């Protein structure tokens, strides 16, 4: 149970801070003494947090599905030919800046949540894809050979051996992807998506450091909470599927 | 029974297995022996359809394997490989239970079978059943590999250099274990190795392979006495043949039996009936003795073996 304590504490802190930000007004006055208004009030922090989280969750879910499916396909005998292509795309895609994806998506999808969702999906897909490939390729050929030779069907080999053995690496890929996307989602505020990036952008435009701080702190806390959640998940996975590490 | 008829396997332009004919009788151990790349592993992997054959027919108990479901075919063939291929995320017991689980045996039958096999392979169920493969020594892991292959009591056992990665002492132990288990379960076994001594020790018949062809398929004794070509002669070791022949025959065959078993003198050292003649010679050379007593399994002296008889008739 101690495993789950840090993510729960961080989540409580995050929600508490989102709801109770006005209580910290004196502190932000001290940071930004020349402004009348130091607490961002155009939108409630809780709403922004919820929207931010929703964007990340949807993109992570779609990204995971597509990337894991793609990784599995590229490592099957029928998809082997695509393996070099897929793994190159996974590597090159990482170097493509998310802002560029946004700039390209806006003319097609317009302003709002849609273009940032597309950018997050594409961008979040890549670390998961790369790790799925690494995880599946990293399994000892002897294990797969024995499994096939003992009479397992390809699907049984995948479900009973390959995915449990590659799962830890895939999970690490999802962790990287989600953490990056929590930061990237904030950029969505520049094209009209409602995220925790809103106070940051507003603060930058108005020269109000207090706004910037409020947005940045919440984004940082969200990233920390999510990361510690994945830490707990990975530990749980280890206990379940690679007990030799935990023993 | 496994029959290979005019079987050929090509990888692109190269011919890995070239038109071979091989019949493996039920209950015999056929050892495919040859140097790396001679096609012995390819031949083995064609029998369970891990590799499709390019030409010819492979029949298992008279049925063409290409007409069977590949998974069904393999479920009835135990498969042991050099790297063991045990699932690292499963316990020893679960690894052994793999095929019975695929066959959907009831839980208590699986448990009983796992227990029985671990005992057969000299693994203590109490200490090893819940260990993971990484916690085992190489020899123990390969015992688990063999137990897993035997789990659903298949008719056929395919073994691809199973003891190749083990140290000499462990390998020797497992070979003896193999012989003991084979006596009990009588599986039709195809065993691949590059070690001619291992082949001579385990085989009912040996198929010597070179460049995708079977050069000679015969009993170990005939391979040693009448090698079909210079290649086979070199493989078995031309000048080493005498001793190798001796190691094929047990002491029992050449000893002068006493009329009745008698109690051994206290502290007497000797041979067991199933020890081979080569060992007998070695003991004589070491002890400088003209004759050595032979004991049966109960420790009674059943006869003696003399140096004269050994030299005259040993090989």
Coordinates of C-alpha atoms in Angstrom, one line a residue:
Chain A
X1 CA 0.0 0.0 0.0
X2 CA 3.0 2.3 0.6
X3 CA 3.5 2.1 -3.1
X4 CA 0.4 4.1 -3.9
X5 CA 0.9 6.8 -1.2
X6 CA 3.1 9.2 -3.2
X7 CA 0.8 9.5 -6.2
X8 CA -2.3 9.9 -3.9
X9 CA -0.6 12.6 -1.9
X10 CA 0.5 14.4 -5.0
X11 CA -3.0 14.2 -6.5
X12 CA -4.5 15.5 -3.3
X13 CA -2.0 18.4 -3.3
X14 CA -2.8 19.1 -7.0
X15 CA -6.6 19.2 -6.5
X16 CA -6.2 21.2 -3.3
X17 CA -4.1 23.8 -4.9
X18 CA -6.4 24.0 -7.9
X19 CA -9.4 24.6 -5.7
X20 CA -7.7 26.8 -3.1
X21 CA -5.4 29.0 -5.2
X22 CA -7.2 32.2 -4.1
X23 CA -6.0 31.5 -0.6
X24 CA -2.5 32.0 -1.7
X25 CA -3.2 35.6 -2.9
X26 CA -0.9 37.3 -0.3
X27 CA 2.0 35.1 -1.5
X28 CA 1.4 36.1 -5.1
X29 CA 1.1 39.7 -4.2
X30 CA 4.5 39.5 -2.7
X31 CA 5.8 38.0 -6.0
X32 CA 4.0 40.5 -8.2
X33 CA 3.5 43.7 -6.0
X34 CA 2.7 46.0 -9.0
X35 CA -0.5 44.2 -10.2
X36 CA -4.0 44.6 -8.8
X37 CA -5.0 41.1 -9.8
X38 CA -2.6 38.3 -9.0
X39 CA -4.9 35.2 -9.1
X40 CA -6.0 34.0 -12.6
X41 CA -9.8 34.1 -12.6
X42 CA -10.9 33.9 -16.2
X43 CA -11.5 30.2 -15.8
X44 CA -11.4 28.0 -12.7
X45 CA -8.2 26.1 -12.2
X46 CA -10.2 22.9 -11.6
X47 CA -11.9 23.2 -15.0
X48 CA -8.5 23.8 -16.7
X49 CA -7.0 20.9 -14.8
X50 CA -9.8 18.6 -15.8
X51 CA -9.6 19.7 -19.5
X52 CA -5.9 19.4 -19.5
X53 CA -6.1 15.9 -18.0
X54 CA -8.8 14.9 -20.5
X55 CA -6.7 15.9 -23.5
X56 CA -3.7 13.9 -22.1
X57 CA -5.8 10.9 -21.3
X58 CA -7.5 10.7 -24.7
X59 CA -4.3 11.2 -26.6
X60 CA -2.5 8.6 -24.4
X61 CA -5.2 6.0 -24.8
X62 CA -5.3 6.4 -28.5
X63 CA -1.5 6.7 -28.8
X64 CA -1.0 3.5 -26.7
X65 CA -3.5 1.5 -28.7
X66 CA -2.1 2.6 -32.1
X67 CA 1.5 2.3 -31.0
X68 CA 1.2 -1.1 -29.3
X69 CA -0.8 -2.4 -32.2
X70 CA 1.8 -1.0 -34.7
X71 CA 4.7 -2.5 -32.7
X72 CA 3.0 -5.9 -32.6
X73 CA 2.3 -5.8 -36.3
X74 CA 5.8 -4.8 -37.2
X75 CA 7.3 -7.7 -35.2
X76 CA 5.0 -10.4 -36.7
X77 CA 6.3 -12.4 -39.6
X78 CA 3.7 -10.8 -41.9
X79 CA 4.8 -7.3 -40.9
X80 CA 8.5 -7.9 -40.7
X81 CA 9.1 -6.0 -43.9
X82 CA 7.8 -2.8 -42.3
X83 CA 10.0 -3.1 -39.2
X84 CA 12.8 -0.8 -40.4
X85 CA 10.4 1.8 -41.7
X86 CA 8.3 1.8 -38.5
X87 CA 11.3 2.0 -36.2
X88 CA 12.8 4.9 -38.3
X89 CA 9.5 6.8 -38.2
X90 CA 9.5 6.2 -34.4
X91 CA 12.9 7.7 -34.1
X92 CA 12.7 10.6 -36.6
X93 CA 9.2 11.6 -35.3
X94 CA 10.8 12.4 -31.9
X95 CA 12.8 15.2 -33.5
X96 CA 9.8 16.9 -35.0
X97 CA 8.9 19.8 -32.7
X98 CA 5.3 19.7 -31.4
X99 CA 4.8 23.4 -32.2
X100 CA 5.4 22.5 -35.8
X101 CA 2.7 19.9 -35.7
X102 CA 0.3 22.5 -34.2
X103 CA 1.2 25.0 -36.9
X104 CA 0.5 22.4 -39.6
X105 CA -2.7 21.1 -37.9
X106 CA -4.5 24.5 -37.3
X107 CA -5.1 25.3 -41.0
X108 CA -6.7 21.9 -41.4
X109 CA -8.6 21.4 -38.1
X110 CA -9.1 25.0 -37.1
X111 CA -8.6 26.4 -33.6
X112 CA -9.6 24.7 -30.3
X113 CA -9.1 21.3 -28.9
X114 CA -8.9 19.2 -32.1
X115 CA -5.5 20.3 -33.4
X116 CA -3.8 19.9 -30.0
X117 CA -5.4 16.5 -29.6
X118 CA -3.9 15.4 -33.0
X119 CA -0.5 16.8 -32.1
X120 CA -0.5 15.0 -28.7
X121 CA -1.6 11.7 -30.3
X122 CA 1.1 11.8 -33.0
X123 CA 3.7 13.0 -30.6
X124 CA 2.8 10.7 -27.7
X125 CA 2.6 7.7 -30.0
X126 CA 6.3 7.7 -30.8
X127 CA 8.0 6.8 -27.4
X128 CA 5.4 4.1 -26.9
X129 CA 6.0 2.7 -30.4
X130 CA 9.8 2.7 -29.9
X131 CA 9.5 1.0 -26.5
X132 CA 7.0 -1.6 -27.8
X133 CA 9.5 -2.5 -30.6
X134 CA 12.4 -2.6 -28.1
X135 CA 10.4 -4.7 -25.6
X136 CA 9.2 -7.2 -28.2
X137 CA 12.6 -7.5 -30.0
X138 CA 14.4 -7.9 -26.6
X139 CA 12.7 -11.2 -25.8
X140 CA 15.1 -14.1 -26.0
X141 CA 14.5 -16.0 -29.3
X142 CA 14.8 -19.2 -27.3
X143 CA 11.7 -18.4 -25.4
X144 CA 9.7 -17.8 -28.5
X145 CA 11.1 -20.8 -30.3
X146 CA 10.3 -23.1 -27.3
X147 CA 6.8 -21.6 -27.0
X148 CA 6.1 -22.2 -30.7
X149 CA 7.8 -25.6 -30.6
X150 CA 5.7 -26.7 -27.6
X151 CA 2.5 -26.1 -29.6
X152 CA 1.4 -22.5 -28.6
X153 CA -0.4 -20.6 -31.4
X154 CA 1.1 -17.3 -32.4
X155 CA -1.7 -15.5 -30.4
X156 CA -0.9 -17.6 -27.3
X157 CA 2.8 -16.8 -27.6
X158 CA 1.9 -13.1 -27.9
X159 CA -0.5 -13.0 -25.0
X160 CA 1.2 -15.4 -22.6
X161 CA 4.9 -14.7 -23.2
X162 CA 5.6 -11.7 -25.4
X163 CA 3.3 -9.1 -23.9
X164 CA 4.0 -9.9 -20.2
X165 CA 7.7 -9.9 -20.9
X166 CA 7.7 -6.7 -23.0
X167 CA 5.1 -5.0 -20.8
X168 CA 7.5 -3.4 -18.4
X169 CA 9.3 -1.7 -21.3
X170 CA 6.1 -0.7 -23.0
X171 CA 4.8 0.8 -19.7
X172 CA 8.0 2.8 -19.5
X173 CA 7.3 4.1 -23.0
X174 CA 3.7 5.2 -21.9
X175 CA 5.2 6.9 -18.9
X176 CA 7.6 8.9 -21.0
X177 CA 4.9 9.7 -23.5
X178 CA 2.3 10.9 -20.9
X179 CA 4.9 13.0 -19.1
X180 CA 6.0 14.8 -22.3
X181 CA 2.4 15.3 -23.3
X182 CA 1.4 16.9 -20.0
X183 CA 4.0 19.6 -20.8
X184 CA 3.1 19.7 -24.5
X185 CA -0.6 20.1 -23.9
X186 CA 0.0 23.5 -22.3
X187 CA 1.1 24.8 -25.7
X188 CA -2.5 24.1 -26.8
X189 CA -3.5 27.3 -25.1
X190 CA -1.8 29.2 -27.9
X191 CA -4.4 27.9 -30.3
X192 CA -7.5 28.2 -28.2
X193 CA -7.6 24.9 -26.3
X194 CA -8.4 25.3 -22.6
X195 CA -5.5 23.9 -20.6
X196 CA -3.4 24.7 -17.6
X197 CA -1.3 26.6 -20.2
X198 CA -3.9 29.4 -20.2
X199 CA -2.6 31.2 -17.1
X200 CA 0.9 30.9 -18.4
X201 CA 0.1 32.4 -21.8
X202 CA -2.0 35.1 -20.2
X203 CA 0.8 35.9 -17.7
X204 CA 3.4 36.1 -20.5
X205 CA 1.2 38.4 -22.5
X206 CA 0.3 40.7 -19.6
X207 CA 3.7 40.6 -17.9
X208 CA 2.1 38.9 -14.9
X209 CA 4.6 36.5 -13.4
X210 CA 2.0 35.4 -10.7
X211 CA -0.2 33.9 -13.5
X212 CA 2.8 32.2 -15.1
X213 CA 3.8 30.7 -11.8
X214 CA 0.3 29.4 -11.0
X215 CA 0.0 27.6 -14.4
X216 CA 3.6 26.3 -14.2
X217 CA 3.2 25.0 -10.6
X218 CA 0.0 23.1 -11.5
X219 CA 1.5 21.6 -14.7
X220 CA 4.6 20.6 -12.7
X221 CA 2.5 19.0 -10.0
X222 CA 0.4 17.2 -12.5
X223 CA 3.5 15.8 -14.2
X224 CA 4.9 14.7 -10.8
X225 CA 1.7 13.0 -9.7
X226 CA 1.4 11.2 -13.0
X227 CA 5.0 10.1 -13.0
X228 CA 4.7 8.7 -9.4
X229 CA 1.6 6.9 -10.5
X230 CA 3.5 5.2 -13.2
X231 CA 6.3 4.4 -10.8
X232 CA 3.8 2.6 -8.6
X233 CA 2.3 0.8 -11.7
X234 CA 5.8 -0.4 -12.8
X235 CA 6.6 -1.7 -9.3
X236 CA 3.3 -3.5 -9.3
X237 CA 4.0 -5.0 -12.7
X238 CA 7.4 -6.2 -11.5
X239 CA 5.8 -8.0 -8.6
X240 CA 3.3 -9.6 -10.9
X241 CA 5.4 -10.6 -13.9
X242 CA 9.1 -10.3 -13.1
X243 CA 9.2 -11.5 -9.5
X244 CA 12.9 -12.4 -9.8
X245 CA 13.6 -8.7 -9.5
X246 CA 11.4 -8.2 -6.6
X247 CA 12.4 -11.3 -4.6
Chain B
X1 CA 7.3 -43.8 -36.1
X2 CA 8.7 -40.9 -38.0
X3 CA 9.5 -41.3 -41.7
X4 CA 11.3 -38.7 -43.9
X5 CA 11.0 -39.5 -47.6
X6 CA 13.1 -37.5 -50.1
X7 CA 13.0 -34.5 -47.9
X8 CA 14.7 -31.3 -49.1
X9 CA 14.9 -27.9 -47.6
X10 CA 16.2 -24.9 -49.4
X11 CA 17.0 -21.4 -48.0
X12 CA 17.0 -19.3 -51.1
X13 CA 19.5 -20.8 -53.4
X14 CA 21.3 -22.8 -50.7
X15 CA 20.3 -26.4 -50.0
X16 CA 20.3 -27.0 -46.3
X17 CA 18.9 -30.5 -46.4
X18 CA 19.3 -32.5 -49.6
X19 CA 16.9 -35.3 -50.4
X20 CA 17.2 -37.3 -47.2
X21 CA 15.4 -40.5 -46.3
X22 CA 15.3 -41.5 -42.7
X23 CA 13.0 -43.8 -40.7
X24 CA 12.9 -43.5 -36.9
X25 CA 11.2 -46.5 -35.3
X26 CA 8.8 -46.2 -32.4
X27 CA 10.7 -46.1 -29.1
X28 CA 14.2 -45.7 -30.5
X29 CA 16.6 -42.9 -29.9
X30 CA 17.8 -41.6 -33.2
X31 CA 20.8 -39.2 -32.9
X32 CA 21.5 -36.8 -35.8
X33 CA 25.2 -36.0 -35.6
X34 CA 27.4 -33.8 -37.7
X35 CA 29.3 -30.5 -37.7
X36 CA 27.6 -27.1 -37.6
X37 CA 25.6 -26.3 -40.7
X38 CA 25.2 -29.9 -41.8
X39 CA 21.4 -29.6 -41.7
X40 CA 20.8 -31.6 -38.5
X41 CA 18.8 -28.9 -36.7
X42 CA 17.0 -28.0 -39.9
X43 CA 15.9 -31.6 -40.2
X44 CA 14.7 -31.7 -36.6
X45 CA 12.8 -28.4 -37.0
X46 CA 11.0 -29.8 -40.1
X47 CA 9.7 -32.7 -38.1
X48 CA 7.6 -30.4 -35.9
X49 CA 7.0 -27.9 -38.7
X50 CA 8.8 -25.0 -37.2
X51 CA 10.3 -25.0 -40.7
X52 CA 8.3 -26.1 -43.7
X53 CA 10.1 -28.6 -46.0
X54 CA 10.6 -27.6 -49.6
X55 CA 10.1 -31.1 -51.1
X56 CA 9.4 -34.6 -50.0
X57 CA 7.1 -36.0 -47.3
X58 CA 7.3 -36.3 -43.6
X59 CA 5.1 -38.9 -42.0
X60 CA 4.4 -39.3 -38.3
X61 CA 2.7 -42.6 -37.5
X62 CA 1.9 -42.9 -41.2
X63 CA 0.2 -39.5 -41.4
X64 CA 1.6 -36.7 -43.6
X65 CA 2.4 -33.8 -41.2
X66 CA 1.4 -31.2 -43.7
X67 CA -2.2 -32.4 -43.4
X68 CA -2.3 -31.9 -39.7
X69 CA -2.8 -28.8 -37.7
X70 CA 0.7 -27.5 -36.8
X71 CA -0.2 -26.7 -33.2
X72 CA -1.8 -30.1 -32.6
X73 CA 1.2 -31.8 -34.1
X74 CA 3.6 -30.0 -31.8
X75 CA 1.4 -30.6 -28.7
X76 CA 2.2 -34.3 -29.2
X77 CA 5.9 -33.7 -29.5
X78 CA 8.1 -32.7 -26.6
X79 CA 10.6 -30.1 -27.7
X80 CA 13.9 -29.4 -25.8
X81 CA 16.4 -26.8 -27.0
X82 CA 19.8 -25.7 -26.0
X83 CA 18.8 -22.4 -24.4
X84 CA 16.0 -24.2 -22.5
X85 CA 13.6 -21.4 -23.5
X86 CA 11.8 -21.5 -20.2
X87 CA 9.4 -18.6 -19.6
X88 CA 11.3 -16.3 -17.2
X89 CA 8.1 -14.9 -15.8
X90 CA 6.7 -18.3 -14.8
X91 CA 7.6 -20.5 -11.9
X92 CA 9.2 -23.9 -12.5
X93 CA 5.9 -25.7 -11.8
X94 CA 4.0 -23.4 -14.3
X95 CA 6.7 -23.9 -16.9
X96 CA 6.3 -27.7 -16.6
X97 CA 2.5 -27.4 -16.7
X98 CA 2.6 -25.4 -20.0
X99 CA 1.4 -28.1 -22.4
X100 CA -1.1 -29.8 -20.0
X101 CA -2.6 -26.3 -19.5
X102 CA -2.8 -25.8 -23.3
X103 CA -4.6 -29.2 -23.4
X104 CA -6.9 -28.0 -20.7
X105 CA -6.2 -30.7 -18.2
X106 CA -8.0 -30.4 -14.9
X107 CA -6.1 -28.5 -12.2
X108 CA -5.4 -31.5 -9.8
X109 CA -4.3 -33.7 -12.7
X110 CA -1.8 -31.0 -13.7
X111 CA -0.5 -30.7 -10.2
X112 CA 0.0 -34.4 -9.8
X113 CA 1.8 -34.6 -13.2
X114 CA 4.1 -31.7 -12.3
X115 CA 5.0 -33.4 -9.0
X116 CA 5.6 -36.7 -10.7
X117 CA 7.9 -35.2 -13.4
X118 CA 9.9 -33.2 -10.9
X119 CA 10.5 -36.3 -8.9
X120 CA 11.4 -38.2 -12.1
X121 CA 14.0 -35.6 -13.0
X122 CA 15.4 -35.5 -9.5
X123 CA 14.2 -32.0 -8.7
X124 CA 12.7 -31.7 -5.2
X125 CA 9.2 -30.3 -5.7
X126 CA 9.2 -28.7 -2.3
X127 CA 12.2 -26.5 -2.9
X128 CA 12.1 -25.9 -6.7
X129 CA 8.4 -25.8 -7.7
X130 CA 8.0 -22.1 -6.9
X131 CA 11.4 -20.9 -8.1
X132 CA 11.9 -18.9 -11.2
X133 CA 14.2 -20.1 -14.0
X134 CA 16.8 -17.5 -13.2
X135 CA 17.2 -18.9 -9.8
X136 CA 18.2 -22.3 -11.2
X137 CA 21.6 -23.6 -12.3
X138 CA 22.1 -24.5 -15.9
X139 CA 21.7 -28.2 -15.3
X140 CA 18.5 -27.7 -13.2
X141 CA 17.1 -25.4 -15.8
X142 CA 17.6 -28.1 -18.5
X143 CA 16.0 -30.7 -16.3
X144 CA 13.0 -28.4 -16.1
X145 CA 13.2 -28.1 -19.9
X146 CA 13.1 -31.9 -20.2
X147 CA 10.3 -32.2 -17.7
X148 CA 8.3 -29.6 -19.6
X149 CA 8.8 -31.6 -22.8
X150 CA 7.5 -34.8 -21.2
X151 CA 4.6 -33.1 -19.3
X152 CA 1.7 -34.2 -21.5
X153 CA 3.3 -37.6 -22.2
X154 CA 3.9 -37.0 -25.9
X155 CA 4.8 -39.9 -28.1
X156 CA 7.7 -38.1 -29.6
X157 CA 10.6 -36.2 -28.1
X158 CA 12.7 -33.7 -30.2
X159 CA 15.9 -32.6 -28.6
X160 CA 18.1 -29.9 -30.2
X161 CA 21.5 -30.0 -28.6
X162 CA 19.9 -29.9 -25.2
X163 CA 23.1 -30.4 -23.2
X164 CA 25.3 -28.4 -25.5
X165 CA 25.7 -25.4 -23.2
X166 CA 26.3 -27.3 -20.0
X167 CA 29.6 -28.1 -18.3
X168 CA 31.1 -31.6 -18.7
X169 CA 30.0 -33.0 -15.4
X170 CA 26.5 -31.7 -15.6
X171 CA 26.2 -32.9 -19.2
X172 CA 27.4 -36.4 -18.2
X173 CA 24.8 -36.5 -15.3
X174 CA 22.0 -35.5 -17.6
X175 CA 23.0 -38.0 -20.3
X176 CA 22.8 -40.8 -17.6
X177 CA 19.5 -39.4 -16.6
X178 CA 18.3 -39.4 -20.2
X179 CA 19.2 -43.1 -20.5
X180 CA 17.4 -43.9 -17.2
X181 CA 14.3 -42.0 -18.2
X182 CA 14.3 -43.4 -21.7
X183 CA 14.2 -46.9 -20.2
X184 CA 11.1 -45.9 -18.2
X185 CA 9.2 -43.9 -20.8
X186 CA 10.4 -45.3 -24.2
X187 CA 9.8 -42.2 -26.2
X188 CA 10.5 -42.0 -29.9
X189 CA 13.4 -39.5 -29.7
X190 CA 15.2 -37.5 -32.3
X191 CA 18.3 -36.0 -30.7
X192 CA 20.6 -33.5 -32.4
X193 CA 24.2 -33.1 -31.3
X194 CA 27.6 -32.3 -32.7
X195 CA 29.3 -34.4 -30.0
X196 CA 29.9 -37.9 -31.3
X197 CA 30.5 -39.3 -27.8
X198 CA 27.1 -38.1 -26.7
X199 CA 25.7 -39.7 -29.8
X200 CA 27.4 -43.1 -29.2
X201 CA 26.3 -43.0 -25.6
X202 CA 22.6 -42.2 -26.1
X203 CA 21.7 -43.5 -29.5
X204 CA 19.9 -46.6 -30.6
X205 CA 20.8 -45.6 -34.1
X206 CA 22.9 -42.7 -35.3
X207 CA 22.5 -40.7 -38.5
X208 CA 25.7 -39.0 -39.5
X209 CA 25.0 -35.9 -41.6
X210 CA 27.3 -33.8 -43.7
X211 CA 26.3 -31.0 -46.1
X212 CA 22.6 -31.7 -45.9
X213 CA 22.9 -35.4 -46.6
X214 CA 22.8 -38.5 -44.4
X215 CA 26.1 -40.3 -44.9
X216 CA 25.4 -43.3 -42.7
X217 CA 22.4 -44.4 -40.6
X218 CA 23.3 -47.3 -38.3
X219 CA 23.8 -48.5 -34.8
X220 CA 26.6 -47.0 -32.8
X221 CA 28.6 -50.3 -33.0
X222 CA 28.3 -50.5 -36.8
X223 CA 29.2 -46.8 -37.1
X224 CA 32.4 -47.5 -35.2
X225 CA 33.2 -50.9 -36.9
X226 CA 32.2 -50.1 -40.4
X227 CA 32.3 -46.4 -41.0
X228 CA 30.7 -45.7 -44.5
X229 CA 33.3 -43.1 -45.5
X230 CA 36.4 -41.3 -44.5
X231 CA 34.2 -38.5 -43.1
X232 CA 32.5 -40.9 -40.6
X233 CA 35.8 -42.5 -39.8
X234 CA 37.3 -39.1 -38.9
X235 CA 34.2 -38.1 -37.0
X236 CA 34.3 -41.1 -34.7
X237 CA 38.1 -40.8 -34.4
X238 CA 39.9 -43.5 -36.4
X239 CA 42.4 -44.5 -33.7
X240 CA 40.1 -43.9 -30.7
X241 CA 37.7 -46.6 -31.9
X242 CA 38.9 -49.4 -29.7
X243 CA 38.1 -47.5 -26.5
X244 CA 34.8 -46.1 -27.9
X245 CA 33.6 -49.6 -28.8
X246 CA 34.5 -50.7 -25.3
X247 CA 32.4 -47.9 -23.8
X248 CA 29.3 -49.3 -25.6
X249 CA 29.3 -52.6 -23.9
X250 CA 28.5 -53.2 -20.2
X251 CA 30.8 -55.3 -18.0
X252 CA 27.9 -57.8 -17.5
X253 CA 28.5 -59.1 -21.0
X254 CA 32.1 -60.1 -20.5
X255 CA 32.4 -61.0 -16.9
X256 CA 32.9 -64.5 -15.6
X257 CA 29.9 -65.0 -13.4
X258 CA 30.0 -66.7 -10.1
X259 CA 27.6 -69.7 -9.7
X260 CA 25.8 -67.6 -7.1
X261 CA 26.1 -64.0 -5.9
X262 CA 28.3 -63.8 -2.8
X263 CA 28.8 -61.3 -0.1
X264 CA 31.7 -59.0 -1.0
X265 CA 34.8 -58.8 1.2
X266 CA 34.6 -55.7 3.3
X267 CA 36.1 -52.7 1.7
X268 CA 36.5 -54.4 -1.7
X269 CA 36.4 -52.0 -4.6
X270 CA 35.0 -53.1 -7.9
X271 CA 32.7 -52.3 -10.8
X272 CA 28.9 -52.3 -11.3
X273 CA 27.3 -54.7 -13.8
X274 CA 26.2 -51.8 -16.0
X275 CA 29.5 -50.0 -16.0
X276 CA 31.2 -50.1 -19.4
X277 CA 34.3 -52.0 -20.4
X278 CA 36.2 -48.9 -20.9
X279 CA 35.8 -48.0 -17.3
X280 CA 36.8 -51.6 -16.4
X281 CA 40.0 -51.2 -18.3
X282 CA 40.7 -47.9 -16.6
X283 CA 40.2 -49.4 -13.2
X284 CA 42.5 -52.2 -14.0
X285 CA 45.2 -49.9 -15.3
X286 CA 44.9 -47.7 -12.2
X287 CA 44.9 -50.5 -9.7
X288 CA 47.4 -52.6 -11.6
X289 CA 45.0 -55.5 -11.1
X290 CA 44.6 -58.6 -13.3
X291 CA 41.0 -58.9 -12.4
X292 CA 38.3 -56.8 -10.8
X293 CA 35.2 -57.9 -9.0
X294 CA 31.7 -57.0 -10.3
X295 CA 28.8 -56.1 -8.1
X296 CA 25.1 -56.0 -8.8
X297 CA 22.7 -53.3 -7.8
X298 CA 22.2 -54.9 -4.3
X299 CA 26.0 -54.8 -3.7
X300 CA 26.5 -58.5 -4.0
X301 CA 29.5 -59.8 -6.0
X302 CA 28.2 -61.5 -9.0
X303 CA 31.4 -62.2 -11.0
X304 CA 34.9 -61.0 -11.9
X305 CA 36.2 -59.5 -15.1
X306 CA 39.8 -60.3 -16.1
X307 CA 42.3 -58.2 -18.0
X308 CA 43.0 -61.0 -20.5
X309 CA 39.4 -61.4 -21.5
X310 CA 39.0 -57.6 -21.8
X311 CA 41.9 -57.2 -24.1
X312 CA 40.9 -60.2 -26.2
X313 CA 37.2 -59.5 -26.7
X314 CA 36.7 -55.9 -25.5
X315 CA 36.5 -54.3 -28.9

